[in-house]
Short mmCIF file of C-alpha atoms in Angstrom, two decimals:
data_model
loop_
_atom_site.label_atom_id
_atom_site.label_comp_id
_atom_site.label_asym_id
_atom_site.label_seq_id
_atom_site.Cartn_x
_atom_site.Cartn_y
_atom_site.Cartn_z
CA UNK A 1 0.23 -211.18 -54.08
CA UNK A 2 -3.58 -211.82 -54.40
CA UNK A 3 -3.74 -211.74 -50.83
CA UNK A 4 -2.04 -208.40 -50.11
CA UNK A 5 -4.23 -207.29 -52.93
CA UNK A 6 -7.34 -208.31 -51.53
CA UNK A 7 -6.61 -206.86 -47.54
CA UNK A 8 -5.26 -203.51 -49.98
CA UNK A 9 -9.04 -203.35 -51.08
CA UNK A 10 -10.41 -204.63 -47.14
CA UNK A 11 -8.44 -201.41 -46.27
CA UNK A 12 -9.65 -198.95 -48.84
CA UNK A 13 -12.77 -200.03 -48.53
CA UNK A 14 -12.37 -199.84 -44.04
CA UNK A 15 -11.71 -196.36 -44.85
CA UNK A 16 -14.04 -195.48 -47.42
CA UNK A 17 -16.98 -196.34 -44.78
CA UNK A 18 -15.47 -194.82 -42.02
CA UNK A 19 -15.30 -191.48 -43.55
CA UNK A 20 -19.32 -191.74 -45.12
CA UNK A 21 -19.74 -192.36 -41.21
CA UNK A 22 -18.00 -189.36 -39.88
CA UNK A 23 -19.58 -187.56 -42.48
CA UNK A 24 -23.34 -188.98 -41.82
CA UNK A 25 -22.50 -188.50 -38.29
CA UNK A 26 -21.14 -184.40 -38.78
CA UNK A 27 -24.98 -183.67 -40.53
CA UNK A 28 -26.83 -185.93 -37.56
CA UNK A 29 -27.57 -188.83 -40.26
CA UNK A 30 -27.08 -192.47 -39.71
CA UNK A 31 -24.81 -194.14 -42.43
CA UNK A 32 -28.25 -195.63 -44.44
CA UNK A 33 -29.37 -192.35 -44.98
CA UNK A 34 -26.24 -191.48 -46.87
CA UNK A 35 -24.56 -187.92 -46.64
CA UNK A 36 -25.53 -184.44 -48.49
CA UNK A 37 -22.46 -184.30 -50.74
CA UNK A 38 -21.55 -180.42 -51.80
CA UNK A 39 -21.10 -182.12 -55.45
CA UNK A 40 -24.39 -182.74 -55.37
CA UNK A 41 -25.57 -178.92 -54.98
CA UNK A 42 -28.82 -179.44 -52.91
CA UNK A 43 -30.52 -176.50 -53.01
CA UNK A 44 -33.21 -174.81 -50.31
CA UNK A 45 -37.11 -174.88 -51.23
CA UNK A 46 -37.51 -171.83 -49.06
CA UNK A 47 -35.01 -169.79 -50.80
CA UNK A 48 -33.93 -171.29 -54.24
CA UNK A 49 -37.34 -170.59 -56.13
CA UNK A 50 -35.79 -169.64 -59.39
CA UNK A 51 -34.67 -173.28 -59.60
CA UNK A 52 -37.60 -175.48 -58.80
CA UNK A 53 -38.85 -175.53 -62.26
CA UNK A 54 -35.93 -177.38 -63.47
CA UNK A 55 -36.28 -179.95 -61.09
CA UNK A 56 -40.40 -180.28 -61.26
CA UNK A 57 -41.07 -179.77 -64.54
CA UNK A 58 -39.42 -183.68 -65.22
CA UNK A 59 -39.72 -185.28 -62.13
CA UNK A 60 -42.45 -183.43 -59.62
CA UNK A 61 -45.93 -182.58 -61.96
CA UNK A 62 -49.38 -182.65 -60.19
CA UNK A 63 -49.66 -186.32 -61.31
CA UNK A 64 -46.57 -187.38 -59.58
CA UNK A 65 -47.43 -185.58 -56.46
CA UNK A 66 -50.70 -187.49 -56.11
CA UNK A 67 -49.02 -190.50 -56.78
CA UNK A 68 -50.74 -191.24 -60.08
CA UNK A 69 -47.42 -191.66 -61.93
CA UNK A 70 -43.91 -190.83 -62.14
CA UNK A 71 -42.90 -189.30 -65.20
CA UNK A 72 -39.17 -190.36 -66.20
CA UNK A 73 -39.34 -193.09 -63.67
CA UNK A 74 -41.81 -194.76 -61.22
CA UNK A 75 -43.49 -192.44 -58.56
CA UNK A 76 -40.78 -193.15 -55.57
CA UNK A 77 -37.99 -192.40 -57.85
CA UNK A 78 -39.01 -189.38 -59.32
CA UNK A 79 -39.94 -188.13 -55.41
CA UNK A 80 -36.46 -188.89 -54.70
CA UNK A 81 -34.86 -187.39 -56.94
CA UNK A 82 -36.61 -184.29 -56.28
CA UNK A 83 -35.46 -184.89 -52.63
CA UNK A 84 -32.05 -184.90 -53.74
CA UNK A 85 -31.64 -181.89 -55.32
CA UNK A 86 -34.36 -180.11 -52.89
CA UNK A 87 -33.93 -181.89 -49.40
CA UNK A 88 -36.09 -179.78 -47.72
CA UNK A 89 -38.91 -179.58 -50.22
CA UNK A 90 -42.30 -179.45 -48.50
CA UNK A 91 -44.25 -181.09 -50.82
CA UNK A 92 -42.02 -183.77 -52.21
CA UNK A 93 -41.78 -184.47 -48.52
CA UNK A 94 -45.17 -185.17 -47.80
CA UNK A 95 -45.53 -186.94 -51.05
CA UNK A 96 -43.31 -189.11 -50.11
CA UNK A 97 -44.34 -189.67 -46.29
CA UNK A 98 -48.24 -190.49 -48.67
CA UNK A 99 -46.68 -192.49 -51.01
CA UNK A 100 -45.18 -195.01 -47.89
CA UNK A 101 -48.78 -195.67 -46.09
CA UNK A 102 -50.60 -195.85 -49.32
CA UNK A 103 -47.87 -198.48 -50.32
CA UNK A 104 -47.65 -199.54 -47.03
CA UNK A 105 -43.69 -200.19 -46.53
CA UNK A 106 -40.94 -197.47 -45.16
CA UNK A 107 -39.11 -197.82 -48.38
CA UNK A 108 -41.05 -197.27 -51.39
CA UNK A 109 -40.09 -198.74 -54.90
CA UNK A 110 -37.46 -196.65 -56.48
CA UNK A 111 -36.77 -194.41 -53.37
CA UNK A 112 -32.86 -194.28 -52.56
CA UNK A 113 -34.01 -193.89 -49.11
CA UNK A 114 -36.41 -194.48 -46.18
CA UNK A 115 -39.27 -191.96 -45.80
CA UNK A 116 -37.78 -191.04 -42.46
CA UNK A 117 -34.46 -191.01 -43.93
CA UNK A 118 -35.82 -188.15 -46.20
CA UNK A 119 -37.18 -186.83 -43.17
CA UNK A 120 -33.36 -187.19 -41.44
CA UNK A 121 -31.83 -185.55 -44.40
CA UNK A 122 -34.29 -182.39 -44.62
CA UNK A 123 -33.81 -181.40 -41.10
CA UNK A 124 -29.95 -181.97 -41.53
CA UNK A 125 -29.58 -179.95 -44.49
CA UNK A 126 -31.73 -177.00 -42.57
CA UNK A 127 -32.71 -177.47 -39.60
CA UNK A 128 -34.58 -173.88 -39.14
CA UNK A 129 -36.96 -174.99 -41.09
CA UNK A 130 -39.94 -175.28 -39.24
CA UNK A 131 -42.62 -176.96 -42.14
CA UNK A 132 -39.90 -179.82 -42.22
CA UNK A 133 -40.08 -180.21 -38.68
CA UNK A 134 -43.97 -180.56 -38.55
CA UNK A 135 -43.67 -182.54 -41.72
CA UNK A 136 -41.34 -185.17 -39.40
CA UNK A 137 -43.75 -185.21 -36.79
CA UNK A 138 -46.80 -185.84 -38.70
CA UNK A 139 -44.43 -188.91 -40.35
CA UNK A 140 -43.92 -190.35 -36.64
CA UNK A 141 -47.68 -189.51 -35.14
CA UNK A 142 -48.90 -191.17 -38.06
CA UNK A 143 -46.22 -193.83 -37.31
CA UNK A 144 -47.37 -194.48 -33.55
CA UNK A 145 -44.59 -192.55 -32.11
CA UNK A 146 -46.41 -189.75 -30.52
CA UNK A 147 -43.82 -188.88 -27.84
CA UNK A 148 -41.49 -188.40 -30.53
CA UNK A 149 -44.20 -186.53 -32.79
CA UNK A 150 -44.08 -183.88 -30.46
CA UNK A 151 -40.89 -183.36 -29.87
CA UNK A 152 -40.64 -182.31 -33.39
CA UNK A 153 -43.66 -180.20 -33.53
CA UNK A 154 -43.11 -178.28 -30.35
CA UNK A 155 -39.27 -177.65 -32.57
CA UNK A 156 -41.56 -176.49 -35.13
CA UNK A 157 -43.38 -174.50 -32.86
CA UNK A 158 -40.49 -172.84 -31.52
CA UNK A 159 -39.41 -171.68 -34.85
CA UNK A 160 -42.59 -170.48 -36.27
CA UNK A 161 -45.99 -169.57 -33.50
CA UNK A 162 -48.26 -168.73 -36.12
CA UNK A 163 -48.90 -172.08 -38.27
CA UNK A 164 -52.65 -173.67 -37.41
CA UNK A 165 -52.35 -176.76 -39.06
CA UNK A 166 -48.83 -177.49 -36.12
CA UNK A 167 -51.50 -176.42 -33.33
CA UNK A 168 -53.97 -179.14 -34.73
CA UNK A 169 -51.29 -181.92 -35.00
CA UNK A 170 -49.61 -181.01 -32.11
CA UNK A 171 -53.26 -181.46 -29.80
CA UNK A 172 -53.72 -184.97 -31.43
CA UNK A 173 -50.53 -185.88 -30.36
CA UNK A 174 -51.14 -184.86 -26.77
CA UNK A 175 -54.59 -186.42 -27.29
CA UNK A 176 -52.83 -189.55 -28.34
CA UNK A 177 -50.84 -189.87 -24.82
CA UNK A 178 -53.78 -188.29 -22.85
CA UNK A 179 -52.16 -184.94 -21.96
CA UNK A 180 -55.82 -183.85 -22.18
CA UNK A 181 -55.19 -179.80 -20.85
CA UNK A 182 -52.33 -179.34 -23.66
CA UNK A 183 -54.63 -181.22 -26.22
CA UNK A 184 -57.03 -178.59 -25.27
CA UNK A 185 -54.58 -175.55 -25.22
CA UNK A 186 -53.58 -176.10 -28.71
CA UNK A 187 -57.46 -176.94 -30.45
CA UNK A 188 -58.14 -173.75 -29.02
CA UNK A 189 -55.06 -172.03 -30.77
CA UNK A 190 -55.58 -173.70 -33.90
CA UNK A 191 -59.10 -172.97 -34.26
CA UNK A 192 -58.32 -169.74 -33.50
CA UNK A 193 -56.14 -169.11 -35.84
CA UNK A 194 -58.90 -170.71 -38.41
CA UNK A 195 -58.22 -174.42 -38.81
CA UNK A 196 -61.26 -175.73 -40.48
CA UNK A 197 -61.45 -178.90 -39.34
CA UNK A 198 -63.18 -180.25 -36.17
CA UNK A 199 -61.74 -183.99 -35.59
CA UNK A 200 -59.61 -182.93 -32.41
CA UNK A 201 -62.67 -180.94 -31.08
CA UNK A 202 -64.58 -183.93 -31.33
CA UNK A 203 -62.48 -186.04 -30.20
CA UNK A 204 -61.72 -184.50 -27.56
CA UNK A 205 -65.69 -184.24 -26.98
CA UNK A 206 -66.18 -187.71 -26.94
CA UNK A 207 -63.69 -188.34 -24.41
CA UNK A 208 -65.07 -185.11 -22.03
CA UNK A 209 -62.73 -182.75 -22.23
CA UNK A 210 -63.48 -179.92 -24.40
CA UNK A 211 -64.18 -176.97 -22.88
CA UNK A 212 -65.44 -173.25 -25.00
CA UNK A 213 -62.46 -170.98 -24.81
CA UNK A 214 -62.55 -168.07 -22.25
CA UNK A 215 -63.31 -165.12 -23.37
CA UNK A 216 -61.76 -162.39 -21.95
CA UNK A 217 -63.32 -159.65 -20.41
CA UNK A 218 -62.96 -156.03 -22.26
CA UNK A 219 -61.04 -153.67 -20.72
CA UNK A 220 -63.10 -151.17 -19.02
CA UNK A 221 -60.39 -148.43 -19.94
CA UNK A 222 -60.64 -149.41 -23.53
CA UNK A 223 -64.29 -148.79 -24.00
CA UNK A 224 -65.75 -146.06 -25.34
CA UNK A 225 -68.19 -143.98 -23.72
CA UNK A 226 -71.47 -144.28 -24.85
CA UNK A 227 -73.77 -141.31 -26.18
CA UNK A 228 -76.49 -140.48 -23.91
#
């Protein structure tokens, strides 16, 4: 009887894990970064504005997003839990891509999951959402994995071609893996779109390949004639 009993519970439990992986597998997600249940009502950062106060007022204040503290729990729990009810939130996301280097580990303490399986989830749950995919691939340039950096940022890219700060990231990423003429391409569209800051200029100075943009000449049929 125990026996039958105990292959009964081998069999539920079989199943149990074999639908979480269909699931997982349905929304793109391995099985450790668990599934985004409809009980579980996640809601859009883009869109579901009215909402976010609930959620951040208890578990996402300006202390907890610069990692000073949590506020019902420790900082990676309260981060996560924000994360559950608002996969795609921008902010909680890079909060929690910070909190992992400044702790050093892929899991921090009291996260449910992996930074990049927050990063998995928010691109599951929407994947037109271009800030999560630059988020992503600032998590994996700053994680060595350049080729796969800009994979996601040229996705980015392709959803929104107006963003300087994915221009910047994007040219230090081709800087990383020496693709020197697209590193260049992309400084000069993010400083021309106003990025402030000159690290990719420079370092693409040091290593002797930054060139001033061209600037086009002005249509002669555009100009106006001058008094004389």
């Amino acid at each position: 009887m125990r026996a039958k009993r105990f292959v009964s519970i081998r069999l539920v439990t079989a199943l149990l894990l074999s639908c979480l992986a269909s699931l997982a597998a349905g929304q793109e997600l391995p099985l450790q970064c668990g599934v985004l249940a409809s009980n579980d009502h996640p809601l859009d950062y883009r869109i579901d504005k009215d909402k976010l106060p609930v959620v951040e007022n208890r578990h996402f204040d300006p202390l907890t997003e610069r990692l000073v503290r949590g506020q019902t729990s420790s900082v990676g729990g309260d981060i996560s839990y924000t994360l559950n009810k608002f996969p795609n939130h921008h902010r909680a996301l890079i909060a929690m891509m910070n909190l992992g280097i400044r702790d050093k580990t892929t899991k921090p303490r009291g996260a449910v999951y992996s930074v990049e399986c927050f990063m998995r989830r928010a691109e599951a749950f929407r994947n037109d959402d271009a800030m999560v995919k630059m988020i992503y691939g600032l998590y994996l340039l700053n994680d060595g994995r350049a080729e796969a950096a800009i994979k996601k940022l040229e996705a980015a890219q392709e959803l929104s071609d107006n963003n300087p700060n994915l221009y910047y990231n994007l040219g230090l990423a081709y800087f990383d893996l020496k693709r020197y003429d697209q590193a260049l391409q992309s400084a000069h569209k993010a400083y021309s779109l106003g990025f402030p800051l000159p690290g990719l200029r420079d370092k693409l100075k040091r290593a002797g390949q930054w060139q001033d943009p061209v600037r086009s000449a002005p249509d002669p049929a555009t100009e106006k004639p001058s008094d004389s």
